[in-house]
Amino acid sequence: MKGIVINTLEKALKKLKVKLKREEIIKLLEIPPNSSMGDYAFPCFSLAGLLKESPSEIALKVREKMGNISETDFESINTEGPYLNFFFNRKSLAKKIVWEAINQREKYGRRDIGKKSKVVVEFSSPNIAKPFGIGHLRSTIIGNSIANICEFQGHKVIKMNYLGDWGTQFGKMIFGFEKFGNEEKLQKNPTKHMLEIYVKANAKKYEDDARSWFKKLEEGDRKAVTFWRAFKELSLEQFKDLYKKMNIVFDVYSGESMYNKEMVDVIKELKEKKLLQKSEGALIVDLKKYNLGVSLIQKSDGATLYATRDLAAAISRYKKYKFDKMVYEVGQEQKLHFKQLFKILELMGYNWAKNCLHVEHGLYLGKDGKKFATRKGKTIFMEDILNDTIKLAKKEIKARTKRISKEDLDDRSMKVALAAIFYGDLKNNRKNNIIFNLKKFVSFEGDTGPYILYSYARASSILRKTKFDGKFDVLELHEKEIELVKKLLQFSDVAQEAYNTLNPSVIANYVFQLSKNFNEFYHACPVIGSKEEAFRLALVEAFRIVSKNSLLLLGIHPLEEM
């Protein structure tokens, strides 16, 4: 329906010889705060300079050029000062939107913007030999949602997990295990024991020992490599188990260690292109003239760094995937690193560097407002978070349900727990820091994941009580029905905005408002047994479809029963 408004405006403006691109019309178009002011409004302020008239006079002229309007599409188009207000034909709108939703189903709201072009989305990327804590949870949740949003718009998405499986921390781990490790503890609870070792080995007095062991690892020392492989395999096994519980699937597991050979080639290429400089025995790329400081490529002892590995990885990925866009969903503290990375790739002559994006997120903070620091042992395990949330969900479900099998209880509590955690994060703008507060996430009332699941389950319950054959007509419309229809209409625009901004909070905030609209409709409009039953059942089904599409974009799986 928005397209009809845009087409109507385009034709009228053309008659006035106003050259306004379709994209500019879309940007100017507004949704009024009150339905009495119209379904869409077009302000004429920006045309005043072009036409040398007041915005109010321009609004009248644009309306005049529209001539008679289709009664099927609009009840009226009127002017109010500098605004053109568009009022849809309520019955036609309701019939069209509900019909499209129940027929298009999972495709409702898609615009196929991507046209099957390739997008690599790197996210999660936990560090091997460390527990999966909340430090990587944000990247996992947000990155997964961004990948879903891009896929929804027609891209071929490659979900990549780039593991932190190389670097000086492995020197610390190998030295630490030699000094403090226990084989029995490692096998019993690998990541927690590795964390204990890492915290002890992180002491300043062991820095030289750690560097020495990492140098051995880079040189291929058999003992060092054996330790490294063991740590990696044990960590990856636990990570994959956790991803399975979260319903997150990666197309590719990659890691920093995969690019040892390519790093040599990168250093050689940087030298050939005269981008490397020596500084106190180390090799650097000087980016000060771009206000990006200095990027360290190789240490004075010959050890490589994060930047070297990322350069090698980016070049290798482009050769392999020929991507149209590569998204790095990584915390905001890495902002300078990625600016340097993209600038170096550009200076190396790689034109595709402009299609690389750092999509940053803020941090989870402790109750003291400070960052969780693994090196001090101050972290929260994702496994513990999930188990605690499942317990709370089970308690709530048991209070609401008289009879439920253990299997159903386990399934529902897992989905409710994941909805609580995922939505608790995604409703916030990804750039903001968040105080980690599990109780707020798990609440079954208000702006929470469980509330949205409950709304969906309520709609499913209505449809289970009667047969809906898909046929309906629109009789008289209640105000709450109109509000729900208009909210359904917005889904396509919302999905595109989330895609344009790579910000899942746009979807999260929308599905919460959609659920509120549905619950207001449910309380105001009896469904089964009413004379409007057929249409209202169709409206309930349309809500279920759009709610499910929204939730799946967030990585949340809906529940038929709570």
Short mmCIF file of C-alpha atoms in Angstrom, two decimals, residues 148-494:
data_model
loop_
_atom_site.label_atom_id
_atom_site.label_comp_id
_atom_site.label_asym_id
_atom_site.label_seq_id
_atom_site.Cartn_x
_atom_site.Cartn_y
_atom_site.Cartn_z
CA ASN A 148 18.93 -13.98 9.07
CA ILE A 149 17.91 -10.44 8.07
CA CYS A 150 20.25 -10.47 5.05
CA GLU A 151 19.03 -13.93 4.02
CA PHE A 152 15.40 -12.76 4.31
CA GLN A 153 16.17 -10.01 1.79
CA GLY A 154 17.45 -12.46 -0.80
CA HIS A 155 21.20 -12.68 -0.15
CA LYS A 156 23.13 -15.92 -0.18
CA VAL A 157 24.60 -15.71 3.31
CA ILE A 158 27.71 -17.51 4.55
CA LYS A 159 27.65 -17.68 8.36
CA MET A 160 31.23 -17.83 9.57
CA ASN A 161 32.66 -18.51 13.02
CA TYR A 162 36.23 -17.19 13.11
CA LEU A 163 37.73 -18.83 16.19
CA GLY A 164 40.43 -17.15 18.23
CA ASP A 165 42.74 -20.18 18.05
CA TRP A 166 46.15 -18.51 17.74
CA GLY A 167 48.19 -15.88 19.53
CA THR A 168 50.19 -15.23 22.69
CA GLN A 169 47.37 -16.53 24.91
CA PHE A 170 48.25 -20.03 23.72
CA GLY A 171 51.78 -19.52 24.99
CA LYS A 172 50.17 -18.72 28.35
CA MET A 173 47.92 -21.76 28.15
CA ILE A 174 50.70 -24.20 27.26
CA PHE A 175 53.03 -22.82 29.94
CA GLY A 176 50.13 -22.74 32.41
CA PHE A 177 49.15 -26.34 31.81
CA GLU A 178 52.74 -27.46 32.22
CA LYS A 179 52.93 -25.65 35.56
CA PHE A 180 49.40 -25.82 37.00
CA GLY A 181 47.41 -28.26 34.83
CA ASN A 182 45.63 -31.45 35.83
CA GLU A 183 44.72 -34.02 33.15
CA GLU A 184 41.76 -35.39 35.12
CA LYS A 185 40.27 -31.91 35.66
CA LEU A 186 40.81 -31.07 31.98
CA GLN A 187 38.82 -34.09 30.82
CA LYS A 188 36.05 -33.59 33.40
CA ASN A 189 35.37 -29.90 32.71
CA PRO A 190 37.70 -28.64 29.96
CA THR A 191 36.80 -24.96 29.63
CA LYS A 192 36.52 -24.24 33.36
CA HIS A 193 39.89 -25.87 34.06
CA MET A 194 41.46 -24.02 31.12
CA LEU A 195 40.13 -20.76 32.58
CA GLU A 196 41.75 -21.56 35.95
CA ILE A 197 45.06 -22.21 34.16
CA TYR A 198 44.78 -19.03 32.06
CA VAL A 199 44.11 -16.81 35.08
CA LYS A 200 47.15 -18.18 36.93
CA ALA A 201 49.43 -18.05 33.87
CA ASN A 202 48.40 -14.46 33.10
CA ALA A 203 50.58 -13.14 35.92
CA LYS A 204 53.18 -10.62 34.77
CA LYS A 205 56.09 -12.73 36.03
CA TYR A 206 55.23 -15.43 33.44
CA GLU A 207 55.16 -13.15 30.35
CA ASP A 208 58.55 -14.26 29.02
CA ASP A 209 57.65 -17.94 29.47
CA ALA A 210 54.37 -17.41 27.59
CA ARG A 211 56.09 -15.62 24.70
CA SER A 212 58.68 -18.38 24.51
CA TRP A 213 56.01 -21.09 24.24
CA PHE A 214 54.06 -19.21 21.57
CA LYS A 215 57.25 -18.81 19.53
CA LYS A 216 57.72 -22.58 19.77
CA LEU A 217 54.13 -23.06 18.61
CA GLU A 218 54.66 -20.80 15.58
CA GLU A 219 57.83 -22.75 14.75
CA GLY A 220 55.91 -26.03 14.84
CA ASP A 221 57.35 -27.51 18.06
CA ARG A 222 55.70 -30.94 18.44
CA LYS A 223 54.88 -30.64 22.15
CA ALA A 224 53.45 -27.14 21.75
CA VAL A 225 51.34 -28.19 18.76
CA THR A 226 50.02 -31.27 20.63
CA PHE A 227 48.88 -29.11 23.56
CA TRP A 228 47.33 -26.56 21.19
CA ARG A 229 45.35 -29.22 19.28
CA ALA A 230 44.05 -30.75 22.49
CA PHE A 231 42.86 -27.38 23.81
CA LYS A 232 41.20 -26.59 20.47
CA GLU A 233 39.35 -29.89 20.13
CA LEU A 234 38.04 -29.83 23.71
CA SER A 235 36.87 -26.22 23.38
CA LEU A 236 35.24 -26.69 20.00
CA GLU A 237 33.29 -29.72 21.19
CA GLN A 238 31.75 -27.68 24.02
CA PHE A 239 31.10 -24.67 21.77
CA LYS A 240 29.26 -26.77 19.17
CA ASP A 241 27.09 -28.32 21.86
CA LEU A 242 26.11 -24.84 23.04
CA TYR A 243 25.38 -23.59 19.48
CA LYS A 244 23.13 -26.63 18.96
CA LYS A 245 21.12 -25.70 22.07
CA MET A 246 20.81 -22.12 20.77
CA ASN A 247 19.67 -23.33 17.29
CA ILE A 248 22.58 -21.51 15.66
CA VAL A 249 24.20 -23.16 12.65
CA PHE A 250 27.42 -22.00 11.00
CA ASP A 251 28.30 -22.70 7.38
CA VAL A 252 32.01 -22.36 8.09
CA TYR A 253 34.24 -22.79 11.12
CA SER A 254 37.44 -20.89 10.47
CA GLY A 255 40.30 -19.79 12.71
CA GLU A 256 43.32 -17.54 12.94
CA SER A 257 45.65 -20.56 12.79
CA MET A 258 44.50 -21.38 9.25
CA TYR A 259 46.39 -18.41 7.83
CA ASN A 260 49.96 -19.05 8.99
CA LYS A 261 51.22 -19.59 5.43
CA GLU A 262 49.14 -16.72 4.00
CA MET A 263 50.58 -14.36 6.67
CA VAL A 264 54.05 -14.84 5.16
CA ASP A 265 52.61 -13.91 1.75
CA VAL A 266 50.86 -10.84 3.21
CA ILE A 267 54.10 -9.55 4.77
CA LYS A 268 55.89 -10.14 1.47
CA GLU A 269 53.15 -8.28 -0.46
CA LEU A 270 53.22 -5.35 1.98
CA LYS A 271 56.98 -5.09 1.49
CA GLU A 272 56.66 -5.22 -2.31
CA LYS A 273 54.06 -2.46 -2.24
CA LYS A 274 56.31 -0.37 0.03
CA LEU A 275 53.72 -0.22 2.81
CA LEU A 276 55.92 -1.73 5.56
CA GLN A 277 58.30 0.21 7.76
CA LYS A 278 60.71 -0.91 10.48
CA SER A 279 60.17 0.47 13.96
CA GLU A 280 62.34 -0.68 16.88
CA GLY A 281 62.88 -4.02 15.17
CA ALA A 282 59.17 -4.56 14.46
CA LEU A 283 57.30 -4.17 11.15
CA ILE A 284 54.50 -1.60 10.95
CA VAL A 285 52.18 0.12 8.50
CA ASP A 286 52.11 3.84 9.24
CA LEU A 287 48.55 5.16 8.89
CA LYS A 288 49.02 8.45 10.76
CA LYS A 289 48.23 10.58 7.72
CA TYR A 290 44.78 8.93 7.70
CA ASN A 291 44.38 9.63 11.44
CA LEU A 292 44.55 5.91 12.10
CA GLY A 293 47.83 5.67 13.98
CA VAL A 294 50.18 2.75 13.40
CA SER A 295 49.28 -0.89 12.69
CA LEU A 296 51.76 -3.44 14.06
CA ILE A 297 52.23 -6.30 11.56
CA GLN A 298 55.13 -8.28 13.00
CA LYS A 299 56.79 -8.08 16.41
CA SER A 300 60.52 -7.66 16.83
CA ASP A 301 60.82 -11.37 17.76
CA GLY A 302 59.16 -12.34 14.45
CA ALA A 303 55.77 -13.23 15.99
CA THR A 304 52.68 -12.24 13.99
CA LEU A 305 49.66 -10.37 15.29
CA TYR A 306 45.89 -10.17 15.05
CA ALA A 307 46.17 -7.58 12.25
CA THR A 308 48.44 -9.82 10.16
CA ARG A 309 46.07 -12.76 10.50
CA ASP A 310 43.01 -10.63 9.67
CA LEU A 311 44.64 -9.29 6.51
CA ALA A 312 45.48 -12.82 5.38
CA ALA A 313 41.98 -14.05 6.26
CA ALA A 314 40.21 -11.24 4.36
CA ILE A 315 42.25 -11.80 1.19
CA SER A 316 41.74 -15.57 1.40
CA ARG A 317 37.97 -15.18 1.90
CA TYR A 318 37.58 -12.95 -1.11
CA LYS A 319 39.50 -15.39 -3.29
CA LYS A 320 37.29 -18.24 -2.08
CA TYR A 321 33.83 -16.65 -1.95
CA LYS A 322 34.01 -13.56 -4.21
CA PHE A 323 31.65 -11.94 -1.71
CA ASP A 324 29.66 -8.79 -2.46
CA LYS A 325 29.79 -7.78 1.21
CA MET A 326 31.63 -9.00 4.30
CA VAL A 327 30.25 -8.12 7.72
CA TYR A 328 32.36 -8.40 10.87
CA GLU A 329 30.03 -8.47 13.90
CA VAL A 330 32.60 -7.65 16.58
CA GLY A 331 32.60 -5.45 19.70
CA GLN A 332 33.04 -1.68 19.46
CA GLU A 333 36.42 -1.86 21.22
CA GLN A 334 37.82 -3.21 17.92
CA LYS A 335 36.69 -0.15 15.92
CA LEU A 336 40.20 1.20 15.30
CA HIS A 337 41.50 -2.25 14.37
CA PHE A 338 38.92 -2.64 11.60
CA LYS A 339 39.43 0.89 10.30
CA GLN A 340 43.12 0.08 10.01
CA LEU A 341 42.41 -3.30 8.43
CA PHE A 342 40.14 -1.88 5.73
CA LYS A 343 42.53 1.02 4.99
CA ILE A 344 45.52 -1.34 4.59
CA LEU A 345 43.52 -3.58 2.23
CA GLU A 346 42.57 -0.49 0.24
CA LEU A 347 46.23 0.65 0.08
CA MET A 348 47.16 -2.84 -1.11
CA GLY A 349 44.87 -2.24 -4.09
CA TYR A 350 41.92 -4.44 -3.13
CA ASN A 351 38.83 -2.57 -4.37
CA TRP A 352 36.52 -4.97 -2.53
CA ALA A 353 37.77 -3.53 0.78
CA LYS A 354 35.03 -0.87 0.49
CA ASN A 355 32.48 -3.71 0.83
CA CYS A 356 33.85 -4.80 4.21
CA LEU A 357 31.87 -3.54 7.22
CA HIS A 358 32.52 -3.57 10.94
CA VAL A 359 29.13 -3.87 12.62
CA GLU A 360 29.97 -3.12 16.22
CA HIS A 361 28.11 -3.81 19.44
CA GLY A 362 28.40 -2.50 22.96
CA LEU A 363 29.39 -4.56 25.98
CA TYR A 364 27.59 -6.52 28.62
CA LEU A 365 28.61 -4.97 31.92
CA GLY A 366 28.53 -6.37 35.43
CA LYS A 367 26.28 -4.86 38.10
CA ASP A 368 29.21 -2.63 39.03
CA GLY A 369 29.05 -1.16 35.51
CA LYS A 370 32.46 -2.62 34.61
CA LYS A 371 33.50 -4.98 31.84
CA PHE A 372 33.82 -8.68 32.58
CA ALA A 373 37.51 -9.62 32.38
CA THR A 374 38.46 -13.27 31.69
CA ARG A 375 42.09 -12.75 32.66
CA LYS A 376 40.95 -12.05 36.23
CA GLY A 377 38.52 -14.97 36.21
CA LYS A 378 35.59 -12.55 36.37
CA THR A 379 33.14 -13.88 33.81
CA ILE A 380 29.76 -15.54 33.52
CA PHE A 381 29.50 -18.84 31.67
CA MET A 382 26.89 -19.02 28.90
CA GLU A 383 26.10 -22.59 29.94
CA ASP A 384 25.27 -21.41 33.48
CA ILE A 385 23.17 -18.52 32.14
CA LEU A 386 21.14 -20.91 30.00
CA ASN A 387 20.63 -23.44 32.80
CA ASP A 388 19.52 -20.73 35.25
CA THR A 389 17.08 -19.29 32.69
CA ILE A 390 15.65 -22.73 31.91
CA LYS A 391 14.96 -23.28 35.64
CA LEU A 392 13.09 -19.97 35.86
CA ALA A 393 11.12 -20.78 32.69
CA LYS A 394 10.15 -24.23 33.99
CA LYS A 395 8.86 -22.71 37.21
CA GLU A 396 6.71 -20.21 35.28
CA ILE A 397 5.36 -22.82 32.82
CA LYS A 398 4.41 -25.21 35.64
CA ALA A 399 2.50 -22.39 37.35
CA ARG A 400 0.50 -21.77 34.12
CA THR A 401 -0.03 -25.38 33.00
CA LYS A 402 -1.87 -28.10 34.95
CA ARG A 403 -0.65 -31.11 33.00
CA ILE A 404 2.51 -31.28 30.92
CA SER A 405 4.87 -34.10 30.03
CA LYS A 406 8.56 -33.90 30.94
CA GLU A 407 9.44 -33.84 27.22
CA ASP A 408 7.10 -30.91 26.50
CA LEU A 409 8.27 -29.08 29.62
CA ASP A 410 11.93 -29.41 28.58
CA ASP A 411 11.17 -28.24 25.03
CA ARG A 412 9.06 -25.25 26.07
CA SER A 413 11.41 -24.14 28.84
CA MET A 414 14.38 -24.21 26.45
CA LYS A 415 12.54 -22.09 23.86
CA VAL A 416 11.29 -19.65 26.51
CA ALA A 417 14.80 -19.35 27.97
CA LEU A 418 16.36 -18.64 24.58
CA ALA A 419 13.61 -16.13 23.73
CA ALA A 420 14.27 -14.37 27.06
CA ILE A 421 18.03 -14.15 26.49
CA PHE A 422 17.92 -13.32 22.77
CA TYR A 423 15.13 -10.74 22.98
CA GLY A 424 16.59 -9.25 26.18
CA ASP A 425 19.64 -8.37 24.11
CA LEU A 426 18.14 -7.59 20.70
CA LYS A 427 15.52 -5.10 21.88
CA ASN A 428 18.44 -2.75 22.63
CA ASN A 429 20.33 -0.85 19.98
CA ARG A 430 23.38 -3.03 19.31
CA LYS A 431 25.76 -0.08 19.86
CA ASN A 432 24.65 0.44 23.47
CA ASN A 433 26.28 -1.15 26.50
CA ILE A 434 23.92 -3.30 28.61
CA ILE A 435 23.98 -4.04 32.33
CA PHE A 436 23.51 -7.81 32.40
CA ASN A 437 20.33 -8.47 34.39
CA LEU A 438 18.90 -11.95 33.88
CA LYS A 439 15.76 -11.31 35.97
CA LYS A 440 14.64 -8.54 33.62
CA PHE A 441 15.24 -10.75 30.57
CA VAL A 442 13.20 -13.64 31.99
CA SER A 443 10.11 -11.71 33.12
CA PHE A 444 6.90 -13.00 31.51
CA GLU A 445 5.31 -9.55 31.60
CA GLY A 446 6.03 -6.40 29.60
CA ASP A 447 8.69 -5.89 26.95
CA THR A 448 10.22 -9.39 27.04
CA GLY A 449 10.73 -12.44 24.86
CA PRO A 450 8.36 -14.66 26.91
CA TYR A 451 5.58 -12.07 26.51
CA ILE A 452 5.92 -12.21 22.71
CA LEU A 453 5.96 -16.04 22.73
CA TYR A 454 2.85 -16.00 24.91
CA SER A 455 1.05 -13.71 22.43
CA TYR A 456 1.89 -16.08 19.57
CA ALA A 457 0.74 -19.11 21.60
CA ARG A 458 -2.52 -17.33 22.43
CA ALA A 459 -3.20 -16.81 18.71
CA SER A 460 -2.42 -20.48 18.03
CA SER A 461 -4.85 -21.49 20.79
CA ILE A 462 -7.69 -19.54 19.12
CA LEU A 463 -7.09 -21.29 15.80
CA ARG A 464 -6.96 -24.73 17.45
CA LYS A 465 -10.48 -24.24 18.79
CA THR A 466 -12.14 -23.93 15.39
CA LYS A 467 -11.65 -24.61 11.69
CA PHE A 468 -10.46 -21.81 9.44
CA ASP A 469 -10.78 -22.56 5.72
CA GLY A 470 -8.97 -19.43 4.51
CA LYS A 471 -12.10 -17.74 3.16
CA PHE A 472 -13.27 -14.44 4.59
CA ASP A 473 -14.94 -11.15 3.86
CA VAL A 474 -14.56 -7.84 5.64
CA LEU A 475 -17.66 -6.48 7.39
CA GLU A 476 -17.52 -3.58 9.83
CA LEU A 477 -14.06 -2.94 11.26
CA HIS A 478 -13.31 -2.29 14.92
CA GLU A 479 -10.66 0.32 15.73
CA LYS A 480 -8.40 -2.39 17.22
CA GLU A 481 -8.69 -4.48 14.04
CA ILE A 482 -7.59 -1.50 11.95
CA GLU A 483 -4.62 -0.84 14.26
CA LEU A 484 -3.52 -4.48 14.00
CA VAL A 485 -3.86 -4.48 10.19
CA LYS A 486 -1.81 -1.29 9.93
CA LYS A 487 0.89 -2.80 12.13
CA LEU A 488 1.00 -5.88 9.85
CA LEU A 489 1.35 -3.52 6.89
CA GLN A 490 4.52 -2.04 8.39
CA PHE A 491 6.43 -5.34 8.51
CA SER A 492 7.99 -5.09 5.05
CA ASP A 493 9.30 -1.56 5.76
CA VAL A 494 10.58 -2.64 9.18
#
